[in-house]
PDB file of C-alpha atoms in Angstrom:
ATOM      1  CA  MET A1206     150.713  92.563 174.878  1.00  0.00           C
ATOM      2  CA  LYS A1207     150.017  88.911 174.238  1.00  0.00           C
ATOM      3  CA  SER A1208     153.451  87.842 175.468  1.00  0.00           C
ATOM      4  CA  HIS A1209     152.920  89.729 178.741  1.00  0.00           C
ATOM      5  CA  PHE A1210     149.740  87.746 179.405  1.00  0.00           C
ATOM      6  CA  ALA A1211     151.450  84.532 178.395  1.00  0.00           C
ATOM      7  CA  SER A1212     154.268  85.351 180.792  1.00  0.00           C
ATOM      8  CA  LEU A1213     151.777  85.967 183.587  1.00  0.00           C
ATOM      9  CA  ALA A1214     150.059  82.650 182.838  1.00  0.00           C
ATOM     10  CA  VAL A1215     153.370  80.776 182.943  1.00  0.00           C
ATOM     11  CA  ASP A1216     154.345  82.487 186.209  1.00  0.00           C
ATOM     12  CA  GLU A1217     150.965  81.694 187.754  1.00  0.00           C
ATOM     13  CA  PHE A1218     151.167  78.053 186.631  1.00  0.00           C
ATOM     14  CA  ALA A1219     154.647  77.663 188.152  1.00  0.00           C
ATOM     15  CA  THR A1220     153.650  79.392 191.382  1.00  0.00           C
ATOM     16  CA  ARG A1221     150.413  77.472 191.901  1.00  0.00           C
ATOM     17  CA  ARG A1222     151.985  74.117 191.134  1.00  0.00           C
ATOM     18  CA  ALA A1223     155.438  74.660 192.615  1.00  0.00           C
ATOM     19  CA  GLY A1224     155.137  71.761 195.081  1.00  0.00           C
ATOM     20  CA  VAL A1225     154.291  69.210 192.388  1.00  0.00           C
ATOM     21  CA  LEU A1226     156.817  70.642 189.931  1.00  0.00           C
ATOM     22  CA  ILE A1227     159.639  70.504 192.492  1.00  0.00           C
ATOM     23  CA  LEU A1228     158.673  66.893 193.292  1.00  0.00           C
ATOM     24  CA  ILE A1229     158.782  66.008 189.583  1.00  0.00           C
ATOM     25  CA  GLY A1230     162.134  67.792 189.282  1.00  0.00           C
ATOM     26  CA  ARG A1231     163.552  65.842 192.226  1.00  0.00           C
ATOM     27  CA  ILE A1232     162.361  62.554 190.730  1.00  0.00           C
ATOM     28  CA  LEU A1233     163.797  63.397 187.299  1.00  0.00           C
ATOM     29  CA  LEU A1234     167.107  64.462 188.830  1.00  0.00           C
ATOM     30  CA  ALA A1235     167.288  61.260 190.885  1.00  0.00           C
ATOM     31  CA  TRP A1236     166.303  58.971 188.013  1.00  0.00           C
ATOM     32  CA  VAL A1237     169.817  58.769 186.577  1.00  0.00           C
ATOM     33  CA  PHE A1238     171.086  57.557 189.961  1.00  0.00           C
ATOM     34  CA  VAL A1239     168.259  55.035 190.309  1.00  0.00           C
ATOM     35  CA  GLY A1240     169.187  53.550 186.932  1.00  0.00           C
ATOM     36  CA  SER A1241     172.896  53.574 187.633  1.00  0.00           C
ATOM     37  CA  ALA A1242     172.508  51.980 191.079  1.00  0.00           C
ATOM     38  CA  TYR A1243     170.198  49.335 189.618  1.00  0.00           C
ATOM     39  CA  GLY A1244     172.765  48.578 186.920  1.00  0.00           C
ATOM     40  CA  ALA A1245     175.603  48.334 189.420  1.00  0.00           C
ATOM     41  CA  LEU A1246     173.577  46.112 191.721  1.00  0.00           C
ATOM     42  CA  PHE A1247     172.563  43.642 189.030  1.00  0.00           C
ATOM     43  CA  ASN A1248     175.802  43.798 187.045  1.00  0.00           C
ATOM     44  CA  PHE A1249     178.327  44.209 189.814  1.00  0.00           C
ATOM     45  CA  SER A1250     181.161  42.638 187.833  1.00  0.00           C
ATOM     46  CA  GLY A1251     180.482  45.005 184.940  1.00  0.00           C
ATOM     47  CA  SER A1252     180.705  47.983 187.270  1.00  0.00           C
ATOM     48  CA  VAL A1253     183.933  46.659 188.767  1.00  0.00           C
ATOM     49  CA  GLY A1254     185.275  46.233 185.230  1.00  0.00           C
ATOM     50  CA  TYR A1255     184.371  49.826 184.398  1.00  0.00           C
ATOM     51  CA  PHE A1256     186.221  51.166 187.448  1.00  0.00           C
ATOM     52  CA  ARG A1257     189.124  48.875 186.616  1.00  0.00           C
ATOM     53  CA  SER A1258     189.216  50.347 183.075  1.00  0.00           C
ATOM     54  CA  LEU A1259     189.609  53.801 184.659  1.00  0.00           C
ATOM     55  CA  ASN A1260     192.702  52.481 186.475  1.00  0.00           C
ATOM     56  CA  LEU A1261     191.194  53.206 189.865  1.00  0.00           C
ATOM     57  CA  PRO A1262     192.597  51.387 192.878  1.00  0.00           C
ATOM     58  CA  ALA A1263     190.268  48.911 194.606  1.00  0.00           C
ATOM     59  CA  PRO A1264     187.569  48.885 191.889  1.00  0.00           C
ATOM     60  CA  GLU A1265     185.372  46.611 194.028  1.00  0.00           C
ATOM     61  CA  LEU A1266     185.410  49.189 196.825  1.00  0.00           C
ATOM     62  CA  PHE A1267     184.669  51.983 194.338  1.00  0.00           C
ATOM     63  CA  THR A1268     181.698  49.985 193.059  1.00  0.00           C
ATOM     64  CA  ILE A1269     180.313  49.451 196.562  1.00  0.00           C
ATOM     65  CA  VAL A1270     180.760  53.103 197.538  1.00  0.00           C
ATOM     66  CA  ASN A1271     179.317  54.260 194.218  1.00  0.00           C
ATOM     67  CA  LEU A1272     176.281  52.004 194.653  1.00  0.00           C
ATOM     68  CA  ALA A1273     175.692  53.194 198.221  1.00  0.00           C
ATOM     69  CA  VAL A1274     175.998  56.882 197.328  1.00  0.00           C
ATOM     70  CA  GLU A1275     173.709  56.531 194.313  1.00  0.00           C
ATOM     71  CA  ALA A1276     171.103  54.699 196.426  1.00  0.00           C
ATOM     72  CA  LEU A1277     171.312  57.394 199.116  1.00  0.00           C
ATOM     73  CA  ILE A1278     170.967  60.185 196.560  1.00  0.00           C
ATOM     74  CA  SER A1279     168.026  58.413 194.907  1.00  0.00           C
ATOM     75  CA  VAL A1280     166.063  57.851 198.106  1.00  0.00           C
ATOM     76  CA  GLY A1281     166.870  61.264 199.542  1.00  0.00           C
ATOM     77  CA  LEU A1282     165.874  63.218 196.454  1.00  0.00           C
ATOM     78  CA  ILE A1283     162.763  61.213 195.592  1.00  0.00           C
ATOM     79  CA  LEU A1284     161.349  61.176 199.120  1.00  0.00           C
ATOM     80  CA  GLY A1285     162.648  64.607 200.040  1.00  0.00           C
ATOM     81  CA  VAL A1286     164.638  63.441 203.061  1.00  0.00           C
ATOM     82  CA  GLY A1287     167.657  65.586 203.916  1.00  0.00           C
ATOM     83  CA  THR A1288     167.103  67.095 200.499  1.00  0.00           C
ATOM     84  CA  ARG A1289     169.582  69.958 200.717  1.00  0.00           C
ATOM     85  CA  TYR A1290     172.264  67.597 202.009  1.00  0.00           C
ATOM     86  CA  CYS A1291     171.453  65.191 199.176  1.00  0.00           C
ATOM     87  CA  ALA A1292     171.731  68.068 196.710  1.00  0.00           C
ATOM     88  CA  VAL A1293     175.220  68.904 198.006  1.00  0.00           C
ATOM     89  CA  LEU A1294     176.189  65.219 197.947  1.00  0.00           C
ATOM     90  CA  THR A1295     174.850  64.963 194.385  1.00  0.00           C
ATOM     91  CA  PHE A1296     176.860  67.991 193.280  1.00  0.00           C
ATOM     92  CA  VAL A1297     180.111  66.720 194.839  1.00  0.00           C
ATOM     93  CA  PHE A1298     179.569  63.127 193.673  1.00  0.00           C
ATOM     94  CA  VAL A1299     178.871  64.161 190.081  1.00  0.00           C
ATOM     95  CA  LEU A1300     181.783  66.622 190.085  1.00  0.00           C
ATOM     96  CA  ALA A1301     184.111  63.800 191.224  1.00  0.00           C
ATOM     97  CA  ALA A1302     182.662  61.409 188.629  1.00  0.00           C
ATOM     98  CA  THR A1303     183.156  64.015 185.915  1.00  0.00           C
ATOM     99  CA  ILE A1304     186.763  64.626 186.905  1.00  0.00           C
ATOM    100  CA  VAL A1305     187.553  60.905 187.110  1.00  0.00           C
ATOM    101  CA  ALA A1306     185.574  59.440 184.227  1.00  0.00           C
ATOM    102  CA  HIS A1307     184.627  62.064 181.637  1.00  0.00           C
ATOM    103  CA  ARG A1308     187.828  63.853 180.632  1.00  0.00           C
ATOM    104  CA  TYR A1309     186.722  63.992 177.011  1.00  0.00           C
ATOM    105  CA  TRP A1310     189.792  65.991 175.963  1.00  0.00           C
ATOM    106  CA  GLU A1311     191.961  62.930 176.631  1.00  0.00           C
ATOM    107  CA  TYR A1312     190.185  60.880 173.945  1.00  0.00           C
ATOM    108  CA  PRO A1313     191.000  60.950 170.248  1.00  0.00           C
ATOM    109  CA  ALA A1314     188.653  62.999 168.084  1.00  0.00           C
ATOM    110  CA  GLY A1315     185.672  60.954 167.008  1.00  0.00           C
ATOM    111  CA  ALA A1316     182.793  58.995 168.474  1.00  0.00           C
ATOM    112  CA  GLN A1317     184.508  58.119 171.743  1.00  0.00           C
ATOM    113  CA  GLN A1318     185.402  61.753 172.439  1.00  0.00           C
ATOM    114  CA  MET A1319     181.879  62.898 171.567  1.00  0.00           C
ATOM    115  CA  GLY A1320     180.387  60.283 173.891  1.00  0.00           C
ATOM    116  CA  GLN A1321     182.577  61.470 176.742  1.00  0.00           C
ATOM    117  CA  TYR A1322     181.794  65.106 175.911  1.00  0.00           C
ATOM    118  CA  ASN A1323     178.063  64.350 176.050  1.00  0.00           C
ATOM    119  CA  ASN A1324     178.524  62.652 179.443  1.00  0.00           C
ATOM    120  CA  PHE A1325     180.539  65.661 180.599  1.00  0.00           C
ATOM    121  CA  LEU A1326     177.719  68.021 179.575  1.00  0.00           C
ATOM    122  CA  LYS A1327     175.078  65.750 181.153  1.00  0.00           C
ATOM    123  CA  ASN A1328     177.002  65.854 184.405  1.00  0.00           C
ATOM    124  CA  ILE A1329     177.278  69.647 184.285  1.00  0.00           C
ATOM    125  CA  SER A1330     173.487  69.759 183.856  1.00  0.00           C
ATOM    126  CA  ILE A1331     172.952  67.382 186.787  1.00  0.00           C
ATOM    127  CA  MET A1332     175.166  69.630 188.917  1.00  0.00           C
ATOM    128  CA  GLY A1333     172.972  72.585 187.912  1.00  0.00           C
ATOM    129  CA  GLY A1334     169.847  70.667 188.916  1.00  0.00           C
ATOM    130  CA  ALA A1335     171.420  69.749 192.238  1.00  0.00           C
ATOM    131  CA  MET A1336     172.250  73.395 192.845  1.00  0.00           C
ATOM    132  CA  LEU A1337     168.642  74.400 192.117  1.00  0.00           C
ATOM    133  CA  ILE A1338     167.313  71.789 194.555  1.00  0.00           C
ATOM    134  CA  PHE A1339     169.804  73.038 197.144  1.00  0.00           C
ATOM    135  CA  VAL A1340     168.417  76.565 196.755  1.00  0.00           C
ATOM    136  CA  THR A1341     164.698  75.731 196.539  1.00  0.00           C
ATOM    137  CA  GLY A1342     164.683  72.929 199.066  1.00  0.00           C
ATOM    138  CA  ALA A1343     162.485  69.867 198.864  1.00  0.00           C
ATOM    139  CA  GLY A1344     159.206  71.645 198.315  1.00  0.00           C
ATOM    140  CA  ARG A1345     155.763  70.833 199.645  1.00  0.00           C
ATOM    141  CA  PHE A1346     155.686  67.117 198.905  1.00  0.00           C
ATOM    142  CA  SER A1347     158.599  65.842 200.959  1.00  0.00           C
ATOM    143  CA  PHE A1348     159.490  64.368 204.306  1.00  0.00           C
ATOM    144  CA  ASP A1349     161.594  67.471 204.977  1.00  0.00           C
ATOM    145  CA  ARG A1350     158.469  69.606 204.776  1.00  0.00           C
ATOM    146  CA  ALA A1351     156.459  67.227 206.974  1.00  0.00           C
ATOM    147  CA  SER A1352     158.904  67.482 209.874  1.00  0.00           C
TER     148      SER A1352
END
């Protein structure tokens, strides 16, 4: 009986505070892109070097595009502007990044492979979060809702 009441309390909490919780979820989902864009902006040559290490053509162009997409995702998710479109962009962007940069099975067993595997799993989780935001929308506290 106690678990039924606990379940009702959890459901009521989530329902009553859905707007704030979705906002927090959007901010948390975007935070990885905020940090990555900040890093690319203030260490541009390091980002170019990373793309070069992946043997990508035009690593400078990849860095610029990556920075622009991460900034767009960050602003869109945090402010709730074009949120569903940002969620789709996030999903596709992270899927592409996972395919290009986190093929853990290509690394020798050990720390390097585990690091890539953890990044692979992180990206799968981000894609799940993006899918949830796509389904729920921006929520109450967003520019999408205000329009």
